[in-house]
CSV table of C-alpha atoms and ligand atoms in Angstrom, one decimal:
chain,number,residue,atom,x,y,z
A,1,UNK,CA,-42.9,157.0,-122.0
A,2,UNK,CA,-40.8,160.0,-122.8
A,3,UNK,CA,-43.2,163.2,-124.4
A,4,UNK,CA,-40.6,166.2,-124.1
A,5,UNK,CA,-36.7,166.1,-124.7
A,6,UNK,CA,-34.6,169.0,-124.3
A,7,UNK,CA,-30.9,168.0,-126.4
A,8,UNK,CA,-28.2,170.9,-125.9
A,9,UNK,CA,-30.8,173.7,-125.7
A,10,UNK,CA,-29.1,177.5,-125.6
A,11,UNK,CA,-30.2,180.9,-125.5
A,12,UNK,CA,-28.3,184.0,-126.4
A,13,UNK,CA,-29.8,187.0,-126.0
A,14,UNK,CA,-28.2,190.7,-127.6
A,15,UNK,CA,-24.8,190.7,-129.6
A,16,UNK,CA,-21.8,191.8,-128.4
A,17,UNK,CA,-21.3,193.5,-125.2
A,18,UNK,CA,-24.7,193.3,-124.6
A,19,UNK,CA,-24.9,189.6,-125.0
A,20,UNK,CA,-26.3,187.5,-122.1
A,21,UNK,CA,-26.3,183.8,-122.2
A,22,UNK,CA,-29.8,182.6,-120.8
A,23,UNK,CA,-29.6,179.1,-121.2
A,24,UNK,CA,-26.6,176.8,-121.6
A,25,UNK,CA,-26.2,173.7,-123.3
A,26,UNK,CA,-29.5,172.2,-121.6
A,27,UNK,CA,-30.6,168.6,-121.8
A,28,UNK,CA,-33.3,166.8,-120.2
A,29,UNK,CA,-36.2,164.6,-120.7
A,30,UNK,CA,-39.7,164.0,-119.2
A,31,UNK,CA,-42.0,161.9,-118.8
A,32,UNK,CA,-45.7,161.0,-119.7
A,33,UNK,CA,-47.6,162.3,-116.6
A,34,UNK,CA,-44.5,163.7,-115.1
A,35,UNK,CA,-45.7,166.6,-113.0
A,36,UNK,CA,-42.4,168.8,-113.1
A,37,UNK,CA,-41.2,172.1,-111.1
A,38,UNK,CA,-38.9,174.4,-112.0
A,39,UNK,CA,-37.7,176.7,-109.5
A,40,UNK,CA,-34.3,179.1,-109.2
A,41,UNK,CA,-33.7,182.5,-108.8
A,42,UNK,CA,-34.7,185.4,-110.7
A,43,UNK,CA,-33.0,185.9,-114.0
A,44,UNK,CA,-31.9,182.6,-113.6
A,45,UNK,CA,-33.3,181.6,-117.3
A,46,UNK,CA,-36.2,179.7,-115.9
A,47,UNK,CA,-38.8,181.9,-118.0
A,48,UNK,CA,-36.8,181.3,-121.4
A,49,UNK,CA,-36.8,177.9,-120.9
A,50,UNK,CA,-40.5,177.5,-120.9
A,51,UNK,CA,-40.8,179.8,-123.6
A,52,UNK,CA,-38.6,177.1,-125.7
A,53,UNK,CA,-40.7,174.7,-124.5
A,54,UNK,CA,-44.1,175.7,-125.6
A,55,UNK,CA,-42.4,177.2,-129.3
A,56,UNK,CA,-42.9,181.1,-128.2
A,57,UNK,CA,-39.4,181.6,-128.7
A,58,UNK,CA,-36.6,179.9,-131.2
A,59,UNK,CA,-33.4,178.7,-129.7
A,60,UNK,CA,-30.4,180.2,-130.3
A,61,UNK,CA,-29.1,176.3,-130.3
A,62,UNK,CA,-30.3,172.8,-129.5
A,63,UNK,CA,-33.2,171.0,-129.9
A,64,UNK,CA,-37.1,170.5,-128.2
A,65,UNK,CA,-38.6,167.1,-129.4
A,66,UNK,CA,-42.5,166.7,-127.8
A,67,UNK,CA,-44.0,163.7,-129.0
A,68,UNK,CA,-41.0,162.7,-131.3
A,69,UNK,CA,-41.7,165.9,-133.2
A,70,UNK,CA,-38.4,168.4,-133.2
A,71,UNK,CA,-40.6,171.3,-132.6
A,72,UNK,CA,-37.7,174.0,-134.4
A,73,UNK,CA,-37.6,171.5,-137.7
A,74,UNK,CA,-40.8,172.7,-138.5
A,75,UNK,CA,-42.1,176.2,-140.5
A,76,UNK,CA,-44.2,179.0,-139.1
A,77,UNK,CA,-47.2,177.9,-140.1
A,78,UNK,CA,-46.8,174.2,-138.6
A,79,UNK,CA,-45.5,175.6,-135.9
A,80,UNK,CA,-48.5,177.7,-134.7
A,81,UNK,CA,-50.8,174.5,-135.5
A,82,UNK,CA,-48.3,172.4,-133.6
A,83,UNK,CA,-48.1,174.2,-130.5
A,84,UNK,CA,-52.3,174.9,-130.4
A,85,UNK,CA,-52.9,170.8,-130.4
A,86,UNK,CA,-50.2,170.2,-128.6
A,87,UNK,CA,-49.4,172.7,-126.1
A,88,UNK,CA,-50.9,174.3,-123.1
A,89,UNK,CA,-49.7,177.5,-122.0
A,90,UNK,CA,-51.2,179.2,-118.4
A,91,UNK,CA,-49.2,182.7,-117.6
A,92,UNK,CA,-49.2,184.5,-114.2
A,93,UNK,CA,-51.2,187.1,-115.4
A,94,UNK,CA,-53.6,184.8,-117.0
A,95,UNK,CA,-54.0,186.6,-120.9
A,96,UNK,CA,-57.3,186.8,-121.3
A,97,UNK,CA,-59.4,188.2,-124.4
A,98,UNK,CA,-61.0,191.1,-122.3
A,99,UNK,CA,-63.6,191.1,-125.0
A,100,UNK,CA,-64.7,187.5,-124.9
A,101,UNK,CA,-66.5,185.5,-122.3
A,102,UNK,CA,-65.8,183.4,-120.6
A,103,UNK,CA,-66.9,180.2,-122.3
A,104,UNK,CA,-65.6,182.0,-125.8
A,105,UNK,CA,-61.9,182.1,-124.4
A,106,UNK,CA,-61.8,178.5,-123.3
A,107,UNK,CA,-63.0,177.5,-126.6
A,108,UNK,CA,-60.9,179.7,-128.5
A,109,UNK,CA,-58.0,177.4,-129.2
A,110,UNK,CA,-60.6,174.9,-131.2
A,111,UNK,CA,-62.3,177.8,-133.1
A,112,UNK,CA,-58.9,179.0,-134.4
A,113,UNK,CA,-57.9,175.6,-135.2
A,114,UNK,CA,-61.1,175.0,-136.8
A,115,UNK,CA,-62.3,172.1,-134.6
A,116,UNK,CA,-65.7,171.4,-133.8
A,117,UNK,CA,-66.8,171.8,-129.7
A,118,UNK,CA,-67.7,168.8,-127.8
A,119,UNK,CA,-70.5,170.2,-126.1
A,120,UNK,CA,-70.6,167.5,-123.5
A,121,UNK,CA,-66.7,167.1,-123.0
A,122,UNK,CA,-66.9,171.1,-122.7
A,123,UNK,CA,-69.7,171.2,-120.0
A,124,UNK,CA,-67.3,168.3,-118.5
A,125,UNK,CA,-64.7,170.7,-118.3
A,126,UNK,CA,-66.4,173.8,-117.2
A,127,UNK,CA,-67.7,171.9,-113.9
A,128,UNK,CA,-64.1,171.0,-113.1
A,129,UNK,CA,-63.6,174.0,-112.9
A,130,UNK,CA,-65.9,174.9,-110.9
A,131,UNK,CA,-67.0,178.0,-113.5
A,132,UNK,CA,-71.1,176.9,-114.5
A,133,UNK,CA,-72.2,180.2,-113.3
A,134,UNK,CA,-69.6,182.6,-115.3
A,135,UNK,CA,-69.6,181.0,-119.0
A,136,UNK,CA,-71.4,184.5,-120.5
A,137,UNK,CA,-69.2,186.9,-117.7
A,138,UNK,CA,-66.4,188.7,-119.2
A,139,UNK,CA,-62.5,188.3,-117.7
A,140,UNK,CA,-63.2,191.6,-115.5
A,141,UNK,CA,-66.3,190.2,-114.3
A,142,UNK,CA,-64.0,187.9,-112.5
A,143,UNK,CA,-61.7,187.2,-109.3
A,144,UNK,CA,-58.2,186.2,-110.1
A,145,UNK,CA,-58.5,182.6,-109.0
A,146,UNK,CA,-61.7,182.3,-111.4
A,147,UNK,CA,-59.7,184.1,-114.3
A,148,UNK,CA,-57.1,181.5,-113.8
A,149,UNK,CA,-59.0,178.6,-114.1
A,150,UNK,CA,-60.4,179.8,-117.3
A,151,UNK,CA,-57.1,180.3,-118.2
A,152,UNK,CA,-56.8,176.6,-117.5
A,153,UNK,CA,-59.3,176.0,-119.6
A,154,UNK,CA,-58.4,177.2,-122.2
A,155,UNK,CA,-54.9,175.3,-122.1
A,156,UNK,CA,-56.3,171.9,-121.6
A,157,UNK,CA,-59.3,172.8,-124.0
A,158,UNK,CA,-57.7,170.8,-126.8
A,159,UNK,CA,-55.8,168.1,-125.1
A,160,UNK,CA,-52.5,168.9,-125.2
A,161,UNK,CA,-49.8,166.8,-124.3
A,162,UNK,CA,-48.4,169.1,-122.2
A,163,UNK,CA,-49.2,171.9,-119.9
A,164,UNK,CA,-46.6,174.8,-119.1
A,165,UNK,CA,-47.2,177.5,-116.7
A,166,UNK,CA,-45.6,180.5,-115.8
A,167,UNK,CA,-46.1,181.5,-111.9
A,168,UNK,CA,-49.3,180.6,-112.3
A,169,UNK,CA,-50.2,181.5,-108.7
A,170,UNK,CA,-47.9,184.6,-108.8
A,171,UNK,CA,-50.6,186.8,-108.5
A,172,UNK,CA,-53.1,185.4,-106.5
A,173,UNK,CA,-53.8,185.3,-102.5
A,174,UNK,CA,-53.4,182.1,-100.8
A,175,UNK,CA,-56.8,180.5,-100.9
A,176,UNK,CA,-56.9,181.3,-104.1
A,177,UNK,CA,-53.8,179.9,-105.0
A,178,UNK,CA,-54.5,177.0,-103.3
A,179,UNK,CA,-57.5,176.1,-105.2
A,180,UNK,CA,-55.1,176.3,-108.4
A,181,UNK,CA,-52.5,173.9,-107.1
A,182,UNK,CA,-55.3,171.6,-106.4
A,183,UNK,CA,-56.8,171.4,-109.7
A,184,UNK,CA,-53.4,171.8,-111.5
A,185,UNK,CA,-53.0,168.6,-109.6
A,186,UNK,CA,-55.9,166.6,-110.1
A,187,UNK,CA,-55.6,167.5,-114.0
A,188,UNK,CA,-52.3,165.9,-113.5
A,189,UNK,CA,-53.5,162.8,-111.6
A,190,UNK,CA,-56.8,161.9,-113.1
A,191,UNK,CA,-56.3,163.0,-116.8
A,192,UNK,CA,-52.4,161.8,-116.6
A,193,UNK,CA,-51.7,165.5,-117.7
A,194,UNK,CA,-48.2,166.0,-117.7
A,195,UNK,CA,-46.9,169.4,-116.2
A,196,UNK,CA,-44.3,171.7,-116.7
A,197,UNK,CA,-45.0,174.8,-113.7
A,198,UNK,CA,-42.0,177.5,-113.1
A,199,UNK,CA,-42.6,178.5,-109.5
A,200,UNK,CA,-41.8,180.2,-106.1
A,201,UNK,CA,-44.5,178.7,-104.3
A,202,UNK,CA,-43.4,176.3,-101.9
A,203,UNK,CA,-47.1,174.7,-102.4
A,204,UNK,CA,-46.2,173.3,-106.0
A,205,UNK,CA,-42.7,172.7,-105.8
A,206,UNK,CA,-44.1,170.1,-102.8
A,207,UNK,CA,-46.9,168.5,-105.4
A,208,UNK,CA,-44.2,168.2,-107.5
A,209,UNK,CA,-43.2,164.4,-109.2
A,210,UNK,CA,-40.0,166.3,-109.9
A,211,UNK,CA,-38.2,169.1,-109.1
A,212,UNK,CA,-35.8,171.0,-111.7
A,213,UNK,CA,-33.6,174.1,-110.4
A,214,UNK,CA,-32.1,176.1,-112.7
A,215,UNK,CA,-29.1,178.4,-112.2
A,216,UNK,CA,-27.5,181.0,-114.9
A,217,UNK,CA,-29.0,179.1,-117.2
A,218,UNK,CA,-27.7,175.2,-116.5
A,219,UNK,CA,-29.5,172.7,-114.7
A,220,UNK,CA,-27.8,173.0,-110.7
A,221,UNK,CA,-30.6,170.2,-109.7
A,222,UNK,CA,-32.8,167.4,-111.0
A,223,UNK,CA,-34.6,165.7,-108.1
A,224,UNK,CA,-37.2,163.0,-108.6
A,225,UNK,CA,-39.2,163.4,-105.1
A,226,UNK,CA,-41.9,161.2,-106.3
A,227,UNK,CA,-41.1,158.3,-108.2
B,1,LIG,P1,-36.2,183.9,-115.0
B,1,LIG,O1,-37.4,183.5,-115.7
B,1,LIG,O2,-35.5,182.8,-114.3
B,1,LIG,O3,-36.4,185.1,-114.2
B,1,LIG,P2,-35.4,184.8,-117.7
B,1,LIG,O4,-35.4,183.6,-118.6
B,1,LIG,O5,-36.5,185.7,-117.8
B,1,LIG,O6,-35.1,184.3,-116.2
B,1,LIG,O7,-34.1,185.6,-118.0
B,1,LIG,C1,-32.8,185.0,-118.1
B,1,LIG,C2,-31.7,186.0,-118.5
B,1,LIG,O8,-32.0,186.4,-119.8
B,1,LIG,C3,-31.8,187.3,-117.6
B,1,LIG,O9,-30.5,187.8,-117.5
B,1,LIG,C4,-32.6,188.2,-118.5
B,1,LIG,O10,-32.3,189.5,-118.2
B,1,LIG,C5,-32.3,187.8,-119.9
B,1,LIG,N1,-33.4,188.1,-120.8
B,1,LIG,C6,-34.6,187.5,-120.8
B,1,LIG,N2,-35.4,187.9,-121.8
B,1,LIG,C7,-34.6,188.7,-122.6
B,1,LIG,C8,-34.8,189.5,-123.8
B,1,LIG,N3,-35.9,189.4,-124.5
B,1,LIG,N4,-33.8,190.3,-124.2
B,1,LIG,C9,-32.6,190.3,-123.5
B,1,LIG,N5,-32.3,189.6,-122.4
B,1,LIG,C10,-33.3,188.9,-121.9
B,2,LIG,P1,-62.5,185.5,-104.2
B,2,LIG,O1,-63.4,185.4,-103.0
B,2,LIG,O2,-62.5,184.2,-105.1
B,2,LIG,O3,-61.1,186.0,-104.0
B,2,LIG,P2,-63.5,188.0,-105.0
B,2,LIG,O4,-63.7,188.4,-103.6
B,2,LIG,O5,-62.7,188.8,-105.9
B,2,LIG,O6,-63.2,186.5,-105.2
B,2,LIG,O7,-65.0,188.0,-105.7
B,2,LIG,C1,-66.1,187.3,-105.0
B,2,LIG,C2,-67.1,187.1,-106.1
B,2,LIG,O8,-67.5,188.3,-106.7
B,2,LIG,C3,-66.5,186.2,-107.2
B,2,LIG,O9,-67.4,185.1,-107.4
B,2,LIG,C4,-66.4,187.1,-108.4
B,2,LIG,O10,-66.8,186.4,-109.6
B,2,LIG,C5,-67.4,188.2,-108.2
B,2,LIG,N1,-66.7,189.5,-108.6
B,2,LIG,C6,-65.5,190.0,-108.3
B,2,LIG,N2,-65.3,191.1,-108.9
B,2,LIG,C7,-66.3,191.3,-109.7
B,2,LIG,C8,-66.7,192.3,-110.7
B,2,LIG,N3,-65.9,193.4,-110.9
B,2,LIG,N4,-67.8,192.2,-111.3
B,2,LIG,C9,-68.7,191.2,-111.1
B,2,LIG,N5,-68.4,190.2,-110.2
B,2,LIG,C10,-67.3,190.3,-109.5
């Protein structure tokens, strides 16, 4: 079953002489469950891309279905709601709220959107990953590998159908890293997660279903490694 497709997706950034086309005419679909890499070389429009994806950013072209639902047809307002339910996002640098805990940013996307917490689907959670001991710490009370897996968390807090990440291991050691390509992974094969990760780490791109390489901003390869 499809859940994202990308039709003729663009980017422009600037006017003028300052202009810099980002992405070019992209199209491509995914999967339910898919577990997706993107790779390519800096600059090479990877970061836009995801940032169409998850509705951070409004193309300058082209359109992002997720779930049948042309995420640029709808306003502002549907938009944020949209992308909350719908969307996880995980970042390299993992965007904590310094002044929350621990178990108030996981929970965060269901207090803004009003839902009420599953207390045992949250303690369900929280022993994934592996963070019992930390719900009442605050983010600087924290390693980076623990930060990132309440950064996780927080993205898969609300079910979304799809999880995007930005380097998410980009600024963590190896052990570290490896314990997030591990759970990345089992979220992917025991909750059928499907998984959208821009990387330079070799580690993913091999967990990968899929692996997308993106060049000045077109698609230079699509390889299913794991059918
Ligand atoms: P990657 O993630 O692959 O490093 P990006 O998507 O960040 O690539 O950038 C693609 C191109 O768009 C680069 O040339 C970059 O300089 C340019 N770019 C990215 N964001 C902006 C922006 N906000 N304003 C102007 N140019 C940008
Ligand atoms: P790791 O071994 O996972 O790389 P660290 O060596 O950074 O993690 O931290 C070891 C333990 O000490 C972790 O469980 C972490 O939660 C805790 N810790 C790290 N920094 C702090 C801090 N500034 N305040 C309180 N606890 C910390």
């Amino acid at each position: 079953m499809e859940i994202l497709r990308v039709e003729r997706l663009s980017k422009v950034y600037g006017k003028g002489e300052s202009e810099v086309k980002a992405l070019d005419d992209v199209s491509f679909s995914i999967r339910k469950g898919e577990f997706v890499a993107i790779i390519g070389p800096s600059g090479s429009g990877k970061s836009t891309l995801l940032h169409l994806l998850g509705g951070v950013d409004h193309p300058t072209s082209g359109k992002v279905f997720i779930e049948g639902t042309d995420m640029y047809d709808l306003n502002e307002t549907q938009l944020a709601i949209f992308r909350r339910r719908q969307i996880g996002l995980i970042y390299q640098f993992y965007n904590l709220i310094p002044v929350l805990t621990v178990e108030e940013n996981i929970t965060l996307p269901l207090l803004l959107d009003k839902q009420k917490i599953d207390q045992k689907q949250l303690d369900g959670l929280v022993k994934t990953l592996n963070l019992q001991q930390r719900l009442n710490h605050l983010p600087n009370q924290l390693s980076g590998g623990q930060q990132q897996r309440v950064s996780i968390g927080r993205a898969i807090i609300s079910n979304p159908a799809i999880i995007l990440a930005d380097e998410p291991t980009g600024n963590l050691d190896s052990k570290n890293s490896g314990e997030i390509v591990e759970l990345l992974k089992m979220l992917n094969k025991t909750r059928h997660q499907t998984l959208i990760v821009i990387t330079h780490d070799e580690r993913i791109a091999l967990q990968a279903d899929r692996v997308i390489a993106i060049e000045d901003g077109k698609i230079a390869k699509d390889e299913v490694t794991r059918p």
